[in-house]
Tab-separated table of N, CA, C and O in Angstrom:
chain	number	residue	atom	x	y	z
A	241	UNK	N	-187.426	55.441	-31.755
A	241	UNK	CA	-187.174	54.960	-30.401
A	241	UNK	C	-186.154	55.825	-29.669
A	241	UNK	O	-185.867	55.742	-28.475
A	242	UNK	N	-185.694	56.597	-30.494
A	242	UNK	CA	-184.444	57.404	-29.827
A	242	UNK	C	-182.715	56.849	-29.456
A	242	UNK	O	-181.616	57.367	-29.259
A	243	UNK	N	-183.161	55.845	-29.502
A	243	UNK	CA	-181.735	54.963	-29.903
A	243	UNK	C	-180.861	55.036	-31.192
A	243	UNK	O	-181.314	55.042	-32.336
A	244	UNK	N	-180.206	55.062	-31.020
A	244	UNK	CA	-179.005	55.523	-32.502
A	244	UNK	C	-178.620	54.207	-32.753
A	244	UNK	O	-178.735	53.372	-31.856
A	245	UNK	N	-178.088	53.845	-34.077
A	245	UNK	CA	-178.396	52.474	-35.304
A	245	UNK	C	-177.752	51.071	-34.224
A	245	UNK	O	-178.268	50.045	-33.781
A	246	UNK	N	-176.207	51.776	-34.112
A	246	UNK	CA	-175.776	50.810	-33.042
A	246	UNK	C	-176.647	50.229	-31.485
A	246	UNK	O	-176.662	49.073	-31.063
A	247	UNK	N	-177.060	50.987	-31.102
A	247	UNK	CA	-177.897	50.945	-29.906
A	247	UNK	C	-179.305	49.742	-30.188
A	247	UNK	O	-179.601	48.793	-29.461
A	248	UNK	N	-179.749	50.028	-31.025
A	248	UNK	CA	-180.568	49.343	-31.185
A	248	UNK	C	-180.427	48.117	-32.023
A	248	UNK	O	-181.341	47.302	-31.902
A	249	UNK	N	-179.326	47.786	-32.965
A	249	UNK	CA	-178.807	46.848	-33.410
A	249	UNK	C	-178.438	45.727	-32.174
A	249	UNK	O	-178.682	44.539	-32.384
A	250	UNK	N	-177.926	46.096	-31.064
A	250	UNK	CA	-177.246	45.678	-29.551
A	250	UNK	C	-178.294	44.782	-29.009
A	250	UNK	O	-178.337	43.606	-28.648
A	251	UNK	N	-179.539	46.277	-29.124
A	251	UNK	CA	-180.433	45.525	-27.830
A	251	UNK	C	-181.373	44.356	-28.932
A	251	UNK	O	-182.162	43.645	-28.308
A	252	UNK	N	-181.339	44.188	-30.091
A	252	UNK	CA	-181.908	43.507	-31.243
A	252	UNK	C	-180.889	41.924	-31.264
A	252	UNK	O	-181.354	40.815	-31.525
A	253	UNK	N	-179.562	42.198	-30.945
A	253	UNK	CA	-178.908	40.861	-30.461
A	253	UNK	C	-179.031	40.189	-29.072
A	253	UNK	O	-178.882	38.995	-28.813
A	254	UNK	N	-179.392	41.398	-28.072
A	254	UNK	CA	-179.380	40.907	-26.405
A	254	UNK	C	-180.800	40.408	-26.414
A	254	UNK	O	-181.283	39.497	-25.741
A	255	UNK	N	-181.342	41.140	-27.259
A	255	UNK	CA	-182.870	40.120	-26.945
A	255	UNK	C	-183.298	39.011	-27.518
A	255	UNK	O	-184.103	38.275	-26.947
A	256	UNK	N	-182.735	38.718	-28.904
A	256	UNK	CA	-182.118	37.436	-29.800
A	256	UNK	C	-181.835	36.375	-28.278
A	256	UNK	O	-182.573	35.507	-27.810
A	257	UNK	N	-180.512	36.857	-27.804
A	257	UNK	CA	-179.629	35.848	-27.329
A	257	UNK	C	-180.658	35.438	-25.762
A	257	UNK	O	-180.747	34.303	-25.295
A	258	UNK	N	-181.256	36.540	-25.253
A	258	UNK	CA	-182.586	35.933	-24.061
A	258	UNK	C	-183.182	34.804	-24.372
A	258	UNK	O	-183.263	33.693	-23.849
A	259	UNK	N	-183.574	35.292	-25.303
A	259	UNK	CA	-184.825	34.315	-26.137
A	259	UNK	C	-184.218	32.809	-26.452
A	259	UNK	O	-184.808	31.729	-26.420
A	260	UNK	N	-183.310	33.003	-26.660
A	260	UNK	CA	-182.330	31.424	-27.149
A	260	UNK	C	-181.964	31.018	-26.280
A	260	UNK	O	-181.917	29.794	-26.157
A	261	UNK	N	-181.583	31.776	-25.388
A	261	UNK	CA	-180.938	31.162	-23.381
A	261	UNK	C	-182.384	30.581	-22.757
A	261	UNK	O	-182.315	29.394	-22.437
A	262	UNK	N	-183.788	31.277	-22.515
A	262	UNK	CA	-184.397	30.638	-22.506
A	262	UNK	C	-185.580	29.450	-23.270
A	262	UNK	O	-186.425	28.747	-22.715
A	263	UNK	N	-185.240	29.578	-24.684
A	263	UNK	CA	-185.843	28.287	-24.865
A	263	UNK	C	-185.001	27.276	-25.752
A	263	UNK	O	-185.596	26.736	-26.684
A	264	UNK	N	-183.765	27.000	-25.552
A	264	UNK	CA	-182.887	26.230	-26.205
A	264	UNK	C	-182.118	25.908	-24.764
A	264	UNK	O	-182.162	26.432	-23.650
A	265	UNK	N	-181.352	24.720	-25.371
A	265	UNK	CA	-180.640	23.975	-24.666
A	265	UNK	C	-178.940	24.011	-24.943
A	265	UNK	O	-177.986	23.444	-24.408
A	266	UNK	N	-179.122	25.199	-26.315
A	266	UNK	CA	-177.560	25.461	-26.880
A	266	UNK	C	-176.602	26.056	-24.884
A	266	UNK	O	-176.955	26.495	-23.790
A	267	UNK	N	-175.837	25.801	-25.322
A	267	UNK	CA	-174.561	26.041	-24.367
A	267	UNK	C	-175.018	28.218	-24.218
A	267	UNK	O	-175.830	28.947	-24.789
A	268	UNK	N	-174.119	28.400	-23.322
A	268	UNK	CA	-174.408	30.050	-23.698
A	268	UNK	C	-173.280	30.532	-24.265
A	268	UNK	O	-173.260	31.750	-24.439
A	269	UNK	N	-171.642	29.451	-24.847
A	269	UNK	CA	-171.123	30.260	-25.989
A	269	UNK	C	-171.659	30.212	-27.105
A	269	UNK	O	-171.732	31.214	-27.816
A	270	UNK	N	-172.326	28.553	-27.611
A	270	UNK	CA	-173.150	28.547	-29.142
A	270	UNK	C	-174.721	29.950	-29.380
A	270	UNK	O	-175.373	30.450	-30.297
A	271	UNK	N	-174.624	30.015	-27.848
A	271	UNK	CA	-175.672	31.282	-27.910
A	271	UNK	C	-174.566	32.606	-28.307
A	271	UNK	O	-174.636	33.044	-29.456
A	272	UNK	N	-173.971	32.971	-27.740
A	272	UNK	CA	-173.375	34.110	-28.220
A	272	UNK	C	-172.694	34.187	-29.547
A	272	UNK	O	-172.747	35.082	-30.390
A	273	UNK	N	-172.097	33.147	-29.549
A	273	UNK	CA	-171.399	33.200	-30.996
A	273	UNK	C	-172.272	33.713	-32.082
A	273	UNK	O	-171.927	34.587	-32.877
A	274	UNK	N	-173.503	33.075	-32.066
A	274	UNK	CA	-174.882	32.609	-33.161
A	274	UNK	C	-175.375	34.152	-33.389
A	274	UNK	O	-176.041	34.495	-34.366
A	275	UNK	N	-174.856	35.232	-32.109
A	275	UNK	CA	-175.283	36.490	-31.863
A	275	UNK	C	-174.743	37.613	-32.575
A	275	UNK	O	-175.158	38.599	-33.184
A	276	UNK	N	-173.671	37.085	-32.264
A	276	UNK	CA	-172.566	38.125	-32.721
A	276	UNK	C	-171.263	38.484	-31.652
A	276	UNK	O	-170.238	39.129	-31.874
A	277	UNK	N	-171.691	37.856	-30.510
A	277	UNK	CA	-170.657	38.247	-29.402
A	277	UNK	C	-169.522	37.773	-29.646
A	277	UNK	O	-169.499	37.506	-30.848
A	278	UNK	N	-168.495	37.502	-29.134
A	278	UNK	CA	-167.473	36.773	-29.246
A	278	UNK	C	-166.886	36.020	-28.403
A	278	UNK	O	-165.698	35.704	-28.476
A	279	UNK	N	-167.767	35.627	-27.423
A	279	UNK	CA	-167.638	34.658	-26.589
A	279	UNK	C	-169.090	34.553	-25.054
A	279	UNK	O	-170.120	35.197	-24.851
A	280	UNK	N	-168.487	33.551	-24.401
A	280	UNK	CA	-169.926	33.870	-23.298
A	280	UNK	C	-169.756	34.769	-22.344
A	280	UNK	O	-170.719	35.248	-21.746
A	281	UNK	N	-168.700	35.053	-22.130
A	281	UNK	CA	-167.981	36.145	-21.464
A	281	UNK	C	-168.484	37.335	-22.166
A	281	UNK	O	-168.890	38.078	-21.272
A	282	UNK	N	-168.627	37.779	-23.065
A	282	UNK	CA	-169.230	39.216	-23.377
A	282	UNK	C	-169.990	38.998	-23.513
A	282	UNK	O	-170.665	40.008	-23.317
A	283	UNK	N	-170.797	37.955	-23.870
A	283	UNK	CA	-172.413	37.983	-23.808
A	283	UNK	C	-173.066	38.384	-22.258
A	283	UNK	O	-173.851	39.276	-21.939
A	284	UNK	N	-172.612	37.675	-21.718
A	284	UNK	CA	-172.787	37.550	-20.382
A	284	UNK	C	-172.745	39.121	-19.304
A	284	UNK	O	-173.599	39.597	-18.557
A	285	UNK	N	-171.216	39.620	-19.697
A	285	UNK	CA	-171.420	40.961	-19.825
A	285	UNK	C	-172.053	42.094	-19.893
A	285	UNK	O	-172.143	42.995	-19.059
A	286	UNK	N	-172.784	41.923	-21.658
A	286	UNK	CA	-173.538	42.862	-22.211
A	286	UNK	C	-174.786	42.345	-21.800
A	286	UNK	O	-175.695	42.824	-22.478
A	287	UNK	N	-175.150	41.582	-20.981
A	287	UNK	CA	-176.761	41.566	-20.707
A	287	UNK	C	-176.566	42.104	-19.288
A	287	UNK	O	-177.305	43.051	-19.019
A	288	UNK	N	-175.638	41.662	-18.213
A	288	UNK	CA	-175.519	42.447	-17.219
A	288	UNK	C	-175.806	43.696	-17.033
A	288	UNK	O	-176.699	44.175	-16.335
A	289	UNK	N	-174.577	44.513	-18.049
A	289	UNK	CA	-174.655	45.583	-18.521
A	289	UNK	C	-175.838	46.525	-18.696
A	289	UNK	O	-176.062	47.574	-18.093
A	290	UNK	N	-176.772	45.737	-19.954
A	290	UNK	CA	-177.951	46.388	-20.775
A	290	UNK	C	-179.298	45.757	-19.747
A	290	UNK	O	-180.218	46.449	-19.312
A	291	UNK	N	-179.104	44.227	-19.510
A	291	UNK	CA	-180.509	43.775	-19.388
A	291	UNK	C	-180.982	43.670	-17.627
A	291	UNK	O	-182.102	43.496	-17.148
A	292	UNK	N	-179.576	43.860	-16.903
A	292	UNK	CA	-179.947	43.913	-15.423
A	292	UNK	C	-179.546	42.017	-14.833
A	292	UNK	O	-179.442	41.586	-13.684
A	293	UNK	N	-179.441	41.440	-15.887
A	293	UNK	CA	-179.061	39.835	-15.653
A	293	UNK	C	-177.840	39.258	-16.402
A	293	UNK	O	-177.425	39.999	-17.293
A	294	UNK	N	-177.168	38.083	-16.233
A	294	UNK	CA	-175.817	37.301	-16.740
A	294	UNK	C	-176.527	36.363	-17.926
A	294	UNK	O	-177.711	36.634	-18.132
A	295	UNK	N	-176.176	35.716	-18.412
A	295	UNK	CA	-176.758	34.640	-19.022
A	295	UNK	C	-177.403	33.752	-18.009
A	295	UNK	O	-178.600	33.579	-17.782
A	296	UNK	N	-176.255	33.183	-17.401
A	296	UNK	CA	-176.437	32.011	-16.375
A	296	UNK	C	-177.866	32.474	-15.844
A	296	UNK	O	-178.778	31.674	-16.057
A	297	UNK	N	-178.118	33.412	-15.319
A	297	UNK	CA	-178.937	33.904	-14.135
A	297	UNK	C	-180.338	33.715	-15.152
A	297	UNK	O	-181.337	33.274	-14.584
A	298	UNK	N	-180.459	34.075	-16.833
A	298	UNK	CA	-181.402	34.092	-17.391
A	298	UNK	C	-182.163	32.922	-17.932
A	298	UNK	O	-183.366	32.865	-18.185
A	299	UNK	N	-180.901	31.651	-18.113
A	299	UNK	CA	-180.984	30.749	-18.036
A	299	UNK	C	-181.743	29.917	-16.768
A	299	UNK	O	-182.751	29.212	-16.837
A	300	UNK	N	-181.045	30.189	-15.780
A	300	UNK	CA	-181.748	29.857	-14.511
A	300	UNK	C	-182.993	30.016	-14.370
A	300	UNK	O	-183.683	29.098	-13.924
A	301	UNK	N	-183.400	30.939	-14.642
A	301	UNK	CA	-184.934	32.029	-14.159
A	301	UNK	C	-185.817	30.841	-15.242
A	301	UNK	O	-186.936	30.358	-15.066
A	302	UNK	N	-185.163	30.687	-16.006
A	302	UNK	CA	-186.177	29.910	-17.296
A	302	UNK	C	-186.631	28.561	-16.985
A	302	UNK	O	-187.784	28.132	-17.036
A	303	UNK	N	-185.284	27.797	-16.570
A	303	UNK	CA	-185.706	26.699	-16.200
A	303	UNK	C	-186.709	26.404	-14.808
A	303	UNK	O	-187.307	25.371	-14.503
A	304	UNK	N	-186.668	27.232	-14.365
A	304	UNK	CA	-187.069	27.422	-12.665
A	304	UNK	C	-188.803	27.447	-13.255
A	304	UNK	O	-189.695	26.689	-12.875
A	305	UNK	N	-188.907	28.485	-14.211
A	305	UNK	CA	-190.182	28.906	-14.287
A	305	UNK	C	-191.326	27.539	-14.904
A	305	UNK	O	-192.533	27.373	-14.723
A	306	UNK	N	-190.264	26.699	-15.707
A	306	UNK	CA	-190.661	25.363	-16.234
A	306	UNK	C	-191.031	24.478	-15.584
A	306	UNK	O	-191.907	23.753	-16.057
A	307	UNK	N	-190.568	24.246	-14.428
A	307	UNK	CA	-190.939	23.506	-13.381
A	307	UNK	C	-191.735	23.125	-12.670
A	307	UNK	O	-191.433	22.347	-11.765
């Protein structure tokens, strides 16, 4: 993939923690913790960061789409 071990270890937790924001009802620190982050604040962060969205916002999008 061209990603180096860390890199892809990252995006292997940010896409973990999507997947759990949208189909669980856990909080988004029991989501990060469960991840590896160390709080919802860096989770939240590192999806900004990597995925273009917050938790909240991914969360949102999910429930919206349920509706």
């Amino acid at each position: 993939t061209g990603d180096t071990p860390s890199e892809f270890y990252r995006d292997l937790r940010l896409n973990r923690a999507m997947d759990q924001l949208r189909r669980s009802d856990r909080s988004v620190a029991e989501v990060a913790v469960a991840n590896g982050f160390c709080d919802a604040s860096h989770l939240s962060r590192s999806l900004r960061d990597h995925k273009g969205m917050t938790a909240g916002q991914i969360r949102e999008n999910a429930l919206r789409s349920h509706k």
